[in-house]
Coordinates of C-alpha atoms in Angstrom, one line a residue:
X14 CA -4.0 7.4 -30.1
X15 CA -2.1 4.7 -28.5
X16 CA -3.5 1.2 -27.9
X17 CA -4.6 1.4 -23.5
X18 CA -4.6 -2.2 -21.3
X19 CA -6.0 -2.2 -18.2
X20 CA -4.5 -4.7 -15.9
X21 CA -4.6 -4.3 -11.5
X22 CA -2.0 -2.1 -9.4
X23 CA 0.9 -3.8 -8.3
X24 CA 3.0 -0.6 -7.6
X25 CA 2.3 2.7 -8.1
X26 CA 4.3 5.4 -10.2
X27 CA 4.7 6.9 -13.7
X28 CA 7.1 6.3 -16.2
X29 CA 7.4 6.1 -20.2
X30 CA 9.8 4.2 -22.1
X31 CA 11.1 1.3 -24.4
X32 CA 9.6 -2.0 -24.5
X33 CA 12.2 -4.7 -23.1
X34 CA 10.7 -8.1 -23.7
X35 CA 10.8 -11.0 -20.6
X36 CA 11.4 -13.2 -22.8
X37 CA 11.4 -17.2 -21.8
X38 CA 15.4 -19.1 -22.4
X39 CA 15.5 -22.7 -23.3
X40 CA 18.4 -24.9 -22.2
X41 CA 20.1 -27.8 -23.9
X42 CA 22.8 -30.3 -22.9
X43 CA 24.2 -33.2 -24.2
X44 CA 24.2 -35.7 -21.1
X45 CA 26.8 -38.1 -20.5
X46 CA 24.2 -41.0 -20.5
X47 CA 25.9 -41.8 -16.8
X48 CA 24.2 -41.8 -14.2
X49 CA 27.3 -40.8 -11.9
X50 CA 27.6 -38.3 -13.9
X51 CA 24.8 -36.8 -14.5
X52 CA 23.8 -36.7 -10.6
X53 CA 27.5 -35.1 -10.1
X54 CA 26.4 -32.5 -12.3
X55 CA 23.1 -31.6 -11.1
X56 CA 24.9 -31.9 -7.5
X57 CA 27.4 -29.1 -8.8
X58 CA 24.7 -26.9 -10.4
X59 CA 22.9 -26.7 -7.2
X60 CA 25.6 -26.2 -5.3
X61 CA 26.6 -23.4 -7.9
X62 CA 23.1 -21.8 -8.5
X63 CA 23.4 -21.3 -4.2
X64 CA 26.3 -19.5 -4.2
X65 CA 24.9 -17.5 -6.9
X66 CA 22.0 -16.4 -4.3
X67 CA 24.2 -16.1 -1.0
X68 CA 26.5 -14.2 -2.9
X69 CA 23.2 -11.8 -4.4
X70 CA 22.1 -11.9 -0.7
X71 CA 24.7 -9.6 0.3
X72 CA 24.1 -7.0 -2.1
X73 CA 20.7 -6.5 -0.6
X74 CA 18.5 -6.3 2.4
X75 CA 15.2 -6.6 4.2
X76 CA 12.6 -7.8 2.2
X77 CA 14.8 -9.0 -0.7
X78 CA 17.1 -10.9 1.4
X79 CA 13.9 -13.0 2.7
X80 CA 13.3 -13.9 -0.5
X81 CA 16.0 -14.9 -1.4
X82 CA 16.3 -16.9 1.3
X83 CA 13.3 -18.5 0.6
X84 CA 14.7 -19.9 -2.7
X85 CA 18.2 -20.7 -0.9
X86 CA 16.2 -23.4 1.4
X87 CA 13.9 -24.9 -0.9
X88 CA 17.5 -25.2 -3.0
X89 CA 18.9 -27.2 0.2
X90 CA 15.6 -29.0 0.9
X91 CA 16.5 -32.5 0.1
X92 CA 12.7 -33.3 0.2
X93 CA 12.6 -30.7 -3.4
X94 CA 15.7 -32.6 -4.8
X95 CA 15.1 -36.0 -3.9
X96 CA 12.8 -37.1 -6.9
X97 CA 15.0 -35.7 -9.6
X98 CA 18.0 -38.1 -8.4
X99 CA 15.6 -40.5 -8.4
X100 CA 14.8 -40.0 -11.6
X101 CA 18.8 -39.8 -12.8
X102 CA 19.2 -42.9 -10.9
X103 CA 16.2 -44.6 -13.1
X104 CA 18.6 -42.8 -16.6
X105 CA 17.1 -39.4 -17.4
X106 CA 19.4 -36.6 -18.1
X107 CA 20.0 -34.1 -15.1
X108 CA 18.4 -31.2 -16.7
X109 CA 15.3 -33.3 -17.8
X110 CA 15.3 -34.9 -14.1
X111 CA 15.5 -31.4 -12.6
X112 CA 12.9 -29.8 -14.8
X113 CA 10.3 -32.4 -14.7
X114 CA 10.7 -32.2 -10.5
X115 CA 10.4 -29.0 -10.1
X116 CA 7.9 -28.4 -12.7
X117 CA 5.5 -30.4 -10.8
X118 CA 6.0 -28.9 -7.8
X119 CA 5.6 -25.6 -9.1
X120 CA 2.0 -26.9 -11.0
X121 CA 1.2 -27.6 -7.1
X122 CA 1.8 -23.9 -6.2
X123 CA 0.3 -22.6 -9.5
X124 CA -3.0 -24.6 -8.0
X125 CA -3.3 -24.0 -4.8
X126 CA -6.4 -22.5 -3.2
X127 CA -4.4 -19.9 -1.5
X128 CA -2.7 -16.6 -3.2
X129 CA -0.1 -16.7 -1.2
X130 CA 1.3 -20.1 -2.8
X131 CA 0.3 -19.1 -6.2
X132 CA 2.4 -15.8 -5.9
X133 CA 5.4 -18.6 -4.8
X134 CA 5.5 -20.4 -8.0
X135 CA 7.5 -17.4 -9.7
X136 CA 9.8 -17.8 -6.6
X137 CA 10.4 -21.3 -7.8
X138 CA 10.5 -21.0 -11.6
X139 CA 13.0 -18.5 -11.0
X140 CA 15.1 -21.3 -8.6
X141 CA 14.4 -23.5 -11.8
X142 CA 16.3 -21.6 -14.2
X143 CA 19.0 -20.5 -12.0
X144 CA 20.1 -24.2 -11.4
X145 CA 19.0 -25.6 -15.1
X146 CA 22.0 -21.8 -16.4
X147 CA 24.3 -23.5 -14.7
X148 CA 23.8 -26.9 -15.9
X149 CA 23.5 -26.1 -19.4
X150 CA 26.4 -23.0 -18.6
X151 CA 23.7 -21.0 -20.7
X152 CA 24.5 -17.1 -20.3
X153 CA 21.6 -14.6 -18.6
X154 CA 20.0 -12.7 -20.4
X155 CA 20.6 -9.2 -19.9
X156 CA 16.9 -6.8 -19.5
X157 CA 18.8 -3.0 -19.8
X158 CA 17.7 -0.5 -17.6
X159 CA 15.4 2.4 -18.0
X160 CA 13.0 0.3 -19.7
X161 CA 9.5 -0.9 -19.3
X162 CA 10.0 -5.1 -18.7
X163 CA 7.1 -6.9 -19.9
X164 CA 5.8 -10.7 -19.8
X165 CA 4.1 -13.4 -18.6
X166 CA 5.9 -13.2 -14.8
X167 CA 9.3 -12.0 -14.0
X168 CA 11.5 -13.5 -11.6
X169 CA 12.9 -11.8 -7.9
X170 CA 16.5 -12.6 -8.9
X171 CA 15.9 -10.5 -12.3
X172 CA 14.2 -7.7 -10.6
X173 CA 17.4 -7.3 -8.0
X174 CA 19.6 -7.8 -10.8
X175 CA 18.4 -5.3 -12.8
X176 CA 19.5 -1.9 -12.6
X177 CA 16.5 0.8 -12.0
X178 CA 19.3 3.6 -11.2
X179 CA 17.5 5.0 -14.5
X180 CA 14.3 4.1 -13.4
X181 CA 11.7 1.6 -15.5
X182 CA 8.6 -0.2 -15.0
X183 CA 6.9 -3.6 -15.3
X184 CA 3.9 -4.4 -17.1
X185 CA 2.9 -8.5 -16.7
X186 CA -0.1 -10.2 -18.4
X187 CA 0.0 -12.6 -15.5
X188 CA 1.9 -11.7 -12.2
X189 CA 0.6 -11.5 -8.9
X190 CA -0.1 -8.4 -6.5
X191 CA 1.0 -10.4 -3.9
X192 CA 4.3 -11.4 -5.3
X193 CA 7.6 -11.1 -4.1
X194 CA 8.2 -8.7 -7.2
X195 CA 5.7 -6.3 -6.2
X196 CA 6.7 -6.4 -2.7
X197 CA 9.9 -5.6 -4.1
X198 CA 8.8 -3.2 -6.8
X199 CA 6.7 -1.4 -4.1
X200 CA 9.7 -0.6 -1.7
X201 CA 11.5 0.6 -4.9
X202 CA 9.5 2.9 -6.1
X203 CA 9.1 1.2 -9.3
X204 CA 5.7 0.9 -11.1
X205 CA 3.9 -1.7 -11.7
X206 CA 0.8 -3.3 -13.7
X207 CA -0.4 -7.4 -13.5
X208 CA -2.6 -9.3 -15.1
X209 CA -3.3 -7.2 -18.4
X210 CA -4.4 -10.6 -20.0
X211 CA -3.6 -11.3 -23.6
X212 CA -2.6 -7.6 -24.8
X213 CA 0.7 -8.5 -27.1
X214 CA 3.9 -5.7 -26.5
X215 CA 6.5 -5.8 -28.6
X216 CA 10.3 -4.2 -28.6
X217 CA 9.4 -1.7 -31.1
X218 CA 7.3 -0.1 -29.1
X219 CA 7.4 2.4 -26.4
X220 CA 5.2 2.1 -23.1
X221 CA 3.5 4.6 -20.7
X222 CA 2.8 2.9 -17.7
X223 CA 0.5 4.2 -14.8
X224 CA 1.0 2.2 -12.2
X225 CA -1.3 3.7 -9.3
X226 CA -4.2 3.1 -12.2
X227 CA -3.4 -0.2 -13.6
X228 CA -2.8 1.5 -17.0
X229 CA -0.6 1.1 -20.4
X230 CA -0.7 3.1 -22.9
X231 CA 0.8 1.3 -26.0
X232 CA 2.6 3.9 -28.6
X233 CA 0.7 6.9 -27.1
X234 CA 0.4 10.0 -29.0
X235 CA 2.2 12.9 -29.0
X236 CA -0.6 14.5 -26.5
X237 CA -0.6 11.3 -25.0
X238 CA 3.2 11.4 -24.1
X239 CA 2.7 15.2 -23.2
X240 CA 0.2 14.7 -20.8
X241 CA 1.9 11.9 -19.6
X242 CA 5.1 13.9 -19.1
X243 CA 3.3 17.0 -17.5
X244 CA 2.3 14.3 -14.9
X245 CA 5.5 12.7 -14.4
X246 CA 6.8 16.2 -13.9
X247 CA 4.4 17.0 -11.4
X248 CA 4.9 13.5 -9.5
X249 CA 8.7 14.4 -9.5
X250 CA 8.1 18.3 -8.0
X251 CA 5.4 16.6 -5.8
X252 CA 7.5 14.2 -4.0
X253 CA 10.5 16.8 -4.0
X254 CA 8.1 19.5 -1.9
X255 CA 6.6 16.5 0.6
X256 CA 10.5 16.0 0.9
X257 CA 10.9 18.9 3.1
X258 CA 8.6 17.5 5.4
X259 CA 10.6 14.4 6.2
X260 CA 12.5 15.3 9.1
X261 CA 9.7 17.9 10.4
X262 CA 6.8 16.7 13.8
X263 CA 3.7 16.2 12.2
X264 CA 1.9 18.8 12.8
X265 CA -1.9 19.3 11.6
X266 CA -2.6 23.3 10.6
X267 CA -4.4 23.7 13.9
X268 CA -0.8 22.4 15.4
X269 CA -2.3 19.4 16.7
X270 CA 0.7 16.9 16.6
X271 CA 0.7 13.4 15.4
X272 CA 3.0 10.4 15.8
X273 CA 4.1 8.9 12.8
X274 CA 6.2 5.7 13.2
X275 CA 7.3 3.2 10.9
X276 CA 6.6 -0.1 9.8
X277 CA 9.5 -2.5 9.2
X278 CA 10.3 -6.1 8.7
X279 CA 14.1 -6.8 9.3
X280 CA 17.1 -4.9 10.9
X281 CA 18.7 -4.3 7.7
X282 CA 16.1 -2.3 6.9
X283 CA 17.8 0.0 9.9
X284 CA 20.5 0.9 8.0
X285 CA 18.4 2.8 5.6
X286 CA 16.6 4.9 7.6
X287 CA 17.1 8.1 9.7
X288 CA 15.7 7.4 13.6
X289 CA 15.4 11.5 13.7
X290 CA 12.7 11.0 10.8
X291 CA 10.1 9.4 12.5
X292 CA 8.6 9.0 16.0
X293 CA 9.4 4.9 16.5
X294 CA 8.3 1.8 15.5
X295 CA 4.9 1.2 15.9
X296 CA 5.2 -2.6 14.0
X297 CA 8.7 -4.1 13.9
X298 CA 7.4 -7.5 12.1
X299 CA 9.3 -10.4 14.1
X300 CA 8.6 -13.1 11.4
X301 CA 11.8 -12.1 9.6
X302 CA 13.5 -14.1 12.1
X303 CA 11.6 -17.4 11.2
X304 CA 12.1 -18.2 7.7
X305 CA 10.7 -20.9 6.2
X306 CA 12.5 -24.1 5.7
X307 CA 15.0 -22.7 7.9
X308 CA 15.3 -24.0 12.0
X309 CA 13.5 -22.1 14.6
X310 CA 15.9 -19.2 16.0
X311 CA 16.5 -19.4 19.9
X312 CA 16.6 -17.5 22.3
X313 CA 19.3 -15.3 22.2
X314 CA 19.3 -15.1 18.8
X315 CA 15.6 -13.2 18.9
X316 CA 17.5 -11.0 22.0
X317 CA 20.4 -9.4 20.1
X318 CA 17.9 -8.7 16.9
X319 CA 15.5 -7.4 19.6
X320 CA 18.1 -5.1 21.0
X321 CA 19.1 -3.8 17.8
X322 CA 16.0 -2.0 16.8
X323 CA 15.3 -0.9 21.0
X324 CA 19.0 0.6 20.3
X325 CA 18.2 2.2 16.7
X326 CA 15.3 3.8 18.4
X327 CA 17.1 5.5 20.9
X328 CA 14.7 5.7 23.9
X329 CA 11.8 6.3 20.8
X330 CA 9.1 3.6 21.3
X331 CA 9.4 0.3 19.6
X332 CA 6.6 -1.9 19.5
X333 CA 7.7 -5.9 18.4
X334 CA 4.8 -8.0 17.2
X335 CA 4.7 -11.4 18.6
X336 CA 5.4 -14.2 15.9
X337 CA 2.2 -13.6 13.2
X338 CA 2.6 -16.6 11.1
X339 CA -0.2 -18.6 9.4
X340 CA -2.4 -17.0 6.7
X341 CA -0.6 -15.9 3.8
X342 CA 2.7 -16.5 6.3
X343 CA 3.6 -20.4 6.4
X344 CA 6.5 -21.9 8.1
X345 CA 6.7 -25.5 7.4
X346 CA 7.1 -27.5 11.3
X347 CA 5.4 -24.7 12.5
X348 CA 2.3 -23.8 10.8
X349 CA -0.3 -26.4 10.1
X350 CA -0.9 -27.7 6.7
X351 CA -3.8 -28.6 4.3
X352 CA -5.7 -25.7 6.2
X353 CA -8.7 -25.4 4.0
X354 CA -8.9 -21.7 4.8
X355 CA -5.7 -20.4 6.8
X356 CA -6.9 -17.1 7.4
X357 CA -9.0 -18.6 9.4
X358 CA -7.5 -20.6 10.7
X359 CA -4.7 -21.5 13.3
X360 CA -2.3 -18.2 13.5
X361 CA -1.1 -15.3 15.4
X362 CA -1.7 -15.9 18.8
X363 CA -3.9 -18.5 18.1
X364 CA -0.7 -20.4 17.0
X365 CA 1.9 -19.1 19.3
X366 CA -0.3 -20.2 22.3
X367 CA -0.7 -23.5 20.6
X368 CA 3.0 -23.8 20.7
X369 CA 4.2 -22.7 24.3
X370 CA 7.3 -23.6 23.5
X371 CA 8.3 -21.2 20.6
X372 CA 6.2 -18.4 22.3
X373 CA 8.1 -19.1 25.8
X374 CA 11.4 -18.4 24.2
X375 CA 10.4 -15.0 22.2
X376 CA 8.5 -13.8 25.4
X377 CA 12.2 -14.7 27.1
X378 CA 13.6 -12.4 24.1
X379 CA 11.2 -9.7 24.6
X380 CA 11.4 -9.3 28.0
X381 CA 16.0 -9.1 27.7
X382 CA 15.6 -6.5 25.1
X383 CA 13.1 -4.5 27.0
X384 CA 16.0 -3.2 29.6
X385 CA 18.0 -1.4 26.4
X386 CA 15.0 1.0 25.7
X387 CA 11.4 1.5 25.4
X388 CA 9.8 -1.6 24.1
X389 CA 6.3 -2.9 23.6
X390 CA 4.8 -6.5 22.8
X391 CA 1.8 -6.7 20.4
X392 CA 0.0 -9.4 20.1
X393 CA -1.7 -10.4 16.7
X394 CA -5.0 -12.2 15.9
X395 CA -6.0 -11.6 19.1
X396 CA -10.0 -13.0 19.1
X397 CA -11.1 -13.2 22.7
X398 CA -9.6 -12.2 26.2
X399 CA -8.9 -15.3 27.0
X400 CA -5.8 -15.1 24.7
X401 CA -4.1 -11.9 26.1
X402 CA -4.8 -13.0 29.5
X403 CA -3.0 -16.4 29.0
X404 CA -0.3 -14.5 27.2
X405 CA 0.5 -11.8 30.1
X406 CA 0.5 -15.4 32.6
X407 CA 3.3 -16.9 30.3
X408 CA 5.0 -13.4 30.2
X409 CA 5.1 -12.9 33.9
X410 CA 6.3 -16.6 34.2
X411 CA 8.8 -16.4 31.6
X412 CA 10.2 -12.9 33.3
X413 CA 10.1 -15.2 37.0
X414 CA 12.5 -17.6 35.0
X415 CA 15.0 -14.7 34.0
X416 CA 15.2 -13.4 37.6
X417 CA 15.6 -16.7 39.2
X418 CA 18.4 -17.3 35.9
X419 CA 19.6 -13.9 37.2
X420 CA 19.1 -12.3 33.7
X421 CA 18.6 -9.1 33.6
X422 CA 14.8 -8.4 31.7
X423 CA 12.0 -5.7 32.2
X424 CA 8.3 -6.3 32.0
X425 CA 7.0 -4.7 28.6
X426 CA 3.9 -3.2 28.0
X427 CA 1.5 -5.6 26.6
X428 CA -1.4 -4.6 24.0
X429 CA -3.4 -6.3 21.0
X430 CA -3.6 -5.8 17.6
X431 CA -7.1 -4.6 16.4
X432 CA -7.9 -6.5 13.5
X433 CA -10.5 -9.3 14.0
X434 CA -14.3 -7.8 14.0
X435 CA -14.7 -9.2 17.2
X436 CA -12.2 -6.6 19.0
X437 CA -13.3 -3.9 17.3
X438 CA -17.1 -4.5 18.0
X439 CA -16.6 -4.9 21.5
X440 CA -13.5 -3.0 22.8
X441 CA -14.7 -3.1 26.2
X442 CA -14.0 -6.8 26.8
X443 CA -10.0 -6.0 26.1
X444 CA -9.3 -3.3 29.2
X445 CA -6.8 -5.6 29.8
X446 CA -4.6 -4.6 27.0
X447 CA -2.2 -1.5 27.7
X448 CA -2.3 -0.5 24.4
X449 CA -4.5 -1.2 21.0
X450 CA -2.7 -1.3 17.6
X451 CA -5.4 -1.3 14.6
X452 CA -4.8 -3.7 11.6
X453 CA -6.3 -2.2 9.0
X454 CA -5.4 -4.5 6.5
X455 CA -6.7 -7.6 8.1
X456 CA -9.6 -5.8 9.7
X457 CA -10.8 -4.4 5.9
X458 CA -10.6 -8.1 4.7
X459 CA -12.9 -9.7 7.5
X460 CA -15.4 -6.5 8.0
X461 CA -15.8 -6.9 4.1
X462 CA -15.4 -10.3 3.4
X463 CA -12.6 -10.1 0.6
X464 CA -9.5 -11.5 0.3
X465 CA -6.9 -8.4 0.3
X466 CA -4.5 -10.9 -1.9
X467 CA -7.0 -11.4 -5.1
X468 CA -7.5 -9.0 -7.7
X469 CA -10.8 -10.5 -8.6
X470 CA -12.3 -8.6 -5.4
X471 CA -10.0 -5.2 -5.3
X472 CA -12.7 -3.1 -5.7
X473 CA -14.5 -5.0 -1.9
X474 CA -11.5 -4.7 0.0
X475 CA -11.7 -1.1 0.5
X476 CA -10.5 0.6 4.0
X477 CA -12.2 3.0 3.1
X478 CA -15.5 1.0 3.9
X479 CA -18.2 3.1 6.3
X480 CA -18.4 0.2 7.8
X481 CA -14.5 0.1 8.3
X482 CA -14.2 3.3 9.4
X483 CA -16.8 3.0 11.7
X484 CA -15.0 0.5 13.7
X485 CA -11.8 2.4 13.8
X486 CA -13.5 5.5 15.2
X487 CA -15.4 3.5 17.8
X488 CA -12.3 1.9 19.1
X489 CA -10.4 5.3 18.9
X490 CA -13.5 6.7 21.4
X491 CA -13.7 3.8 23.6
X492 CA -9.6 3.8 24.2
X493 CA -9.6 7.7 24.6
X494 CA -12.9 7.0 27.2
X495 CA -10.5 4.3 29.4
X496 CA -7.2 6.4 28.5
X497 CA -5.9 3.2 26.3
X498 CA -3.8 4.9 23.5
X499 CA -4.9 3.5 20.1
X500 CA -3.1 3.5 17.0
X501 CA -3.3 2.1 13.6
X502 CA -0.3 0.5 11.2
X503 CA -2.3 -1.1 8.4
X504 CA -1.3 0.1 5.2
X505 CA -4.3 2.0 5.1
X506 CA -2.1 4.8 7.5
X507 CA 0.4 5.2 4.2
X508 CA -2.2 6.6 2.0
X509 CA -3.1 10.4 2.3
X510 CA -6.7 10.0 0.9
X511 CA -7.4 8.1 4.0
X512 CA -6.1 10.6 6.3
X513 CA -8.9 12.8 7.0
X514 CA -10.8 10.0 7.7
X515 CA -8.1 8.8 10.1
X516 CA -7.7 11.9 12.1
X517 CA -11.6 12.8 12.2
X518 CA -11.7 9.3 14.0
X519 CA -9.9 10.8 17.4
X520 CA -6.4 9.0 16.3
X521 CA -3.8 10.5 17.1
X522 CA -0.6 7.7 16.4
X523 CA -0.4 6.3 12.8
X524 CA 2.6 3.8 11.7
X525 CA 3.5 3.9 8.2
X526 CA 5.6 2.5 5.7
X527 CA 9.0 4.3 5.7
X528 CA 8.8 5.2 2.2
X529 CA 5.7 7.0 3.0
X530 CA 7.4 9.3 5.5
X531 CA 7.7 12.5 4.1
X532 CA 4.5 12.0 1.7
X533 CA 2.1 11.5 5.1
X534 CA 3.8 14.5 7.0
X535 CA 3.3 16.9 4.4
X536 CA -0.6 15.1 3.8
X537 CA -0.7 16.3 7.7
X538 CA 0.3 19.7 7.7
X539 CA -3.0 20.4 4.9
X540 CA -5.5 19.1 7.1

């Protein structure tokens, strides 16, 4: 019987193979003992290691471009750099001058209070190593395909350059659930186990991993290996039937029809994806446009990504959530800092309103695009009414300004996101709103009190929650009561065991991850 680890589920899936060790590279130079010198050459590798990630940018999209990007403007933030000139200027060696600076800025993400930031210090080791290869014109090392990866942490720019054509897995005695790996590894398809603790892997050996459980099995047996198969198979002739259902209505066995739209983050993600699959966007996540480190986009910019997704849709609804930064979403100008609990704190609307400014030009945005289809606003964190009525003021205004600009714009429907306890308790005080839009990932964490970002309270943050589902269902009544349509894009809309639940509640609009598609169609058609 092989040796089992329990770790947390990153990304779900099955797969068996060889072990492919992450392991750590040292780097060694001989430096020039000139200062001059050595700063030209740090100057050069950084310059170098950013060309590396523009050019890896364009062989990717969505998600993984963002992250990317994140790396590529901490990599041009002089305020990163600054202390390891410094510290050339003063005689240490460029790599040890680089290395020491960003090694104690990644002990300050490694520290911080807040997941989020602790998932970023793999975005910045990564950054790290990329510069210090070219300094020390060390080779990368290559991690083979169809393989299970394992280590302390991997890095994004191995995971997108790493070729799962043959498919694979990761299994990390640290990691993060939150990291940009697993966000990557989720849209993949690739599974994925964190935090297995100090279980040892070696190359010899081969790996099942279990993803959706959390699970490796270590040199399993030969029943072991068969079982494991047998369930791989079926995953395989599982996903191939729920196939069929892809570009089908949804249609519950009574033929009650539900909407299922899609959740996405970035127009690249457009490209991948078939409008006659799906019934719109029901969250089109505008933070993709404000990247951190990066200046604020204007006006027209937000108007011509805006269009592109009304366009894609082709008359099919689209509904754009206003700018939902803050939490586990920091934009440095824009979001405060030192919050001692930011998920509390000052973002979604909350923010936006603080800012008139920035939310003046994407309501300006909003309201262009709205003439090339069927859009919808959404606003996020919405707390009390106070907050959508001040927004529909500055939308009207801003929609005054076009006409009198002579610009042609369109008022858009304007509804709330449903995921602060306060909404959901008390509907009634919202009438307002022309639409609800039920965050059931944000609502889970405040109704039960549990970060969804730390593995330490999984087993809380459950959407599943009576008292979770009680909410949904009374919000459900009370819109079908004023004839407010109500739907839900949490994540908690991509899993079929919450499904029943779902429909049982009175909705009748879910938006789901694309990925998910086919696999909540066919869930559909059983119930």
């Amino acid at each position: 019987m092989g040796n089992k680890y329990h770790g947390t589920c990153a990304s779900d899936g099955l797969f068996i193979g060889p072990v492919r060790r992450l392991a750590g590279q040292s780097y060694s130079r001989q430096s020039s003992g000139d200062p001059a010198t050595e700063r030209d050459a740090l100057t050069e590798a950084i310059q170098q290691a950013a060309g590396d990630l523009t050019r890896l940018m364009e062989t990717v999209d969505g998600e993984s471009q963002d992250i990317l990007a994140f790396q590529l403007a901490m990599l041009e933030d002089d305020a990163l750099t600054v202390a390891a000139f410094e510290s050339i200027a003063a005689g240490t060696p460029a790599d040890a001058a680089w290395s020491a600076a960003l090694n104690g800025e990644i002990a300050g993400y490694e520290t911080a209070q807040d997941e989020y930031f602790r998932a970023r210090a793999a975005d910045l080791r990564d950054m790290r190593d990329r510069v210090l290869r070219r300094l020390t014109k060390a080779e990368e090392a290559a991690q083979g395909d169809g393989a299970v990866l394992v280590g302390d942490d991997i890095a994004p720019t191995v995971f997108l350059e790493t070729d799962w054509s043959h498919g694979g897995a990761i299994a990390l005695y640290r990691g993060s659930t939150t990291s940009h790996v697993a966000m990557l590894a989720r849209a993949r398809g690739i599974p994925m186990v964190v935090g297995l603790g100090g279980c040892e892997l070696a190359e010899t050996q081969i790996a099942a991993v279990d993803g959706g459980a959390g699970l490796v099995v270590a040199d399993p047996d030969q029943a072991e290996a068969d079982q494991f198969s047998r369930a791989l198979e079926a995953q395989t002739s599982t996903r191939a039937a729920e196939d069929r259902f892809r570009r089908l209505p949804a249609l519950q066995k009574n033929g009650m029809r539900i909407d299922v739209l899609i959740n996405v983050a970035g127009v690249e993600e457009l490209d991948h994806i078939n409008p006659a699959d799906c019934d719109g966007i029901g969250l089109m996540r505008s933070e993709f446009l404000f990247r951190d480190g990066a200046p604020l986009p204007g006006e027209e910019a937000q108007y011509l990504a805006y269009r592109r997704f009304v366009e894609w849709a082709a008359g099919k609804p689209v509904t754009i959530r206003t700018l939902d930064i803050g939490g586990d979403k920091p934009v440095r100008g824009l979001t405060p800092e030192g919050e001692a609990n930011p998920f509390l704190g000052l973002r979604g609307v909350r923010l936006t309103l603080a800012r008139e400014d920035v939310f003046r030009t994407q309501l300006r945005a909003l309201a262009r695009a709205c003439v090339h289809g069927s859009l919808k606003v959404m606003l996020p964190m919405v707390t009390i009414p106070g907050e959508l009525s001040r927004s529909a003021e500055l939308l009207e205004d801003c929609i005054r300004e076009l006409e009198r600009e002579n610009i042609p714009c369109k008022r858009p429907p304007l509804g709330i996101m449903v995921e602060v306890p306060a909404v959901a308790v008390v509907p009634e005080l919202f009438r307002a709103a022309e639409f609800f839009s039920i965050g059931s990932n944000d609502l889970t964490q405040y109704v039960t009190a549990s970060s969804r970002d730390d593995p330490r309270v999984a087993a809380l943050n459950d959407p599943g929650h009576p008292a979770v589902l009680r909410l949904i269902a009374e919000v459900a009544r009370f819109g079908a009561a004023e004839q407010i349509p109500v739907s839900l894009c949490g994540d908690m809309a991509s899993e079929p065991r919450h499904l029943p639940s779902l429909l049982a509640a009175g909705l009748t609009s879910l938006s789901v991850a694309p990925a998910r598609l086919a696999r909540v169609k066919a869930a559909i058609s059983e119930l």
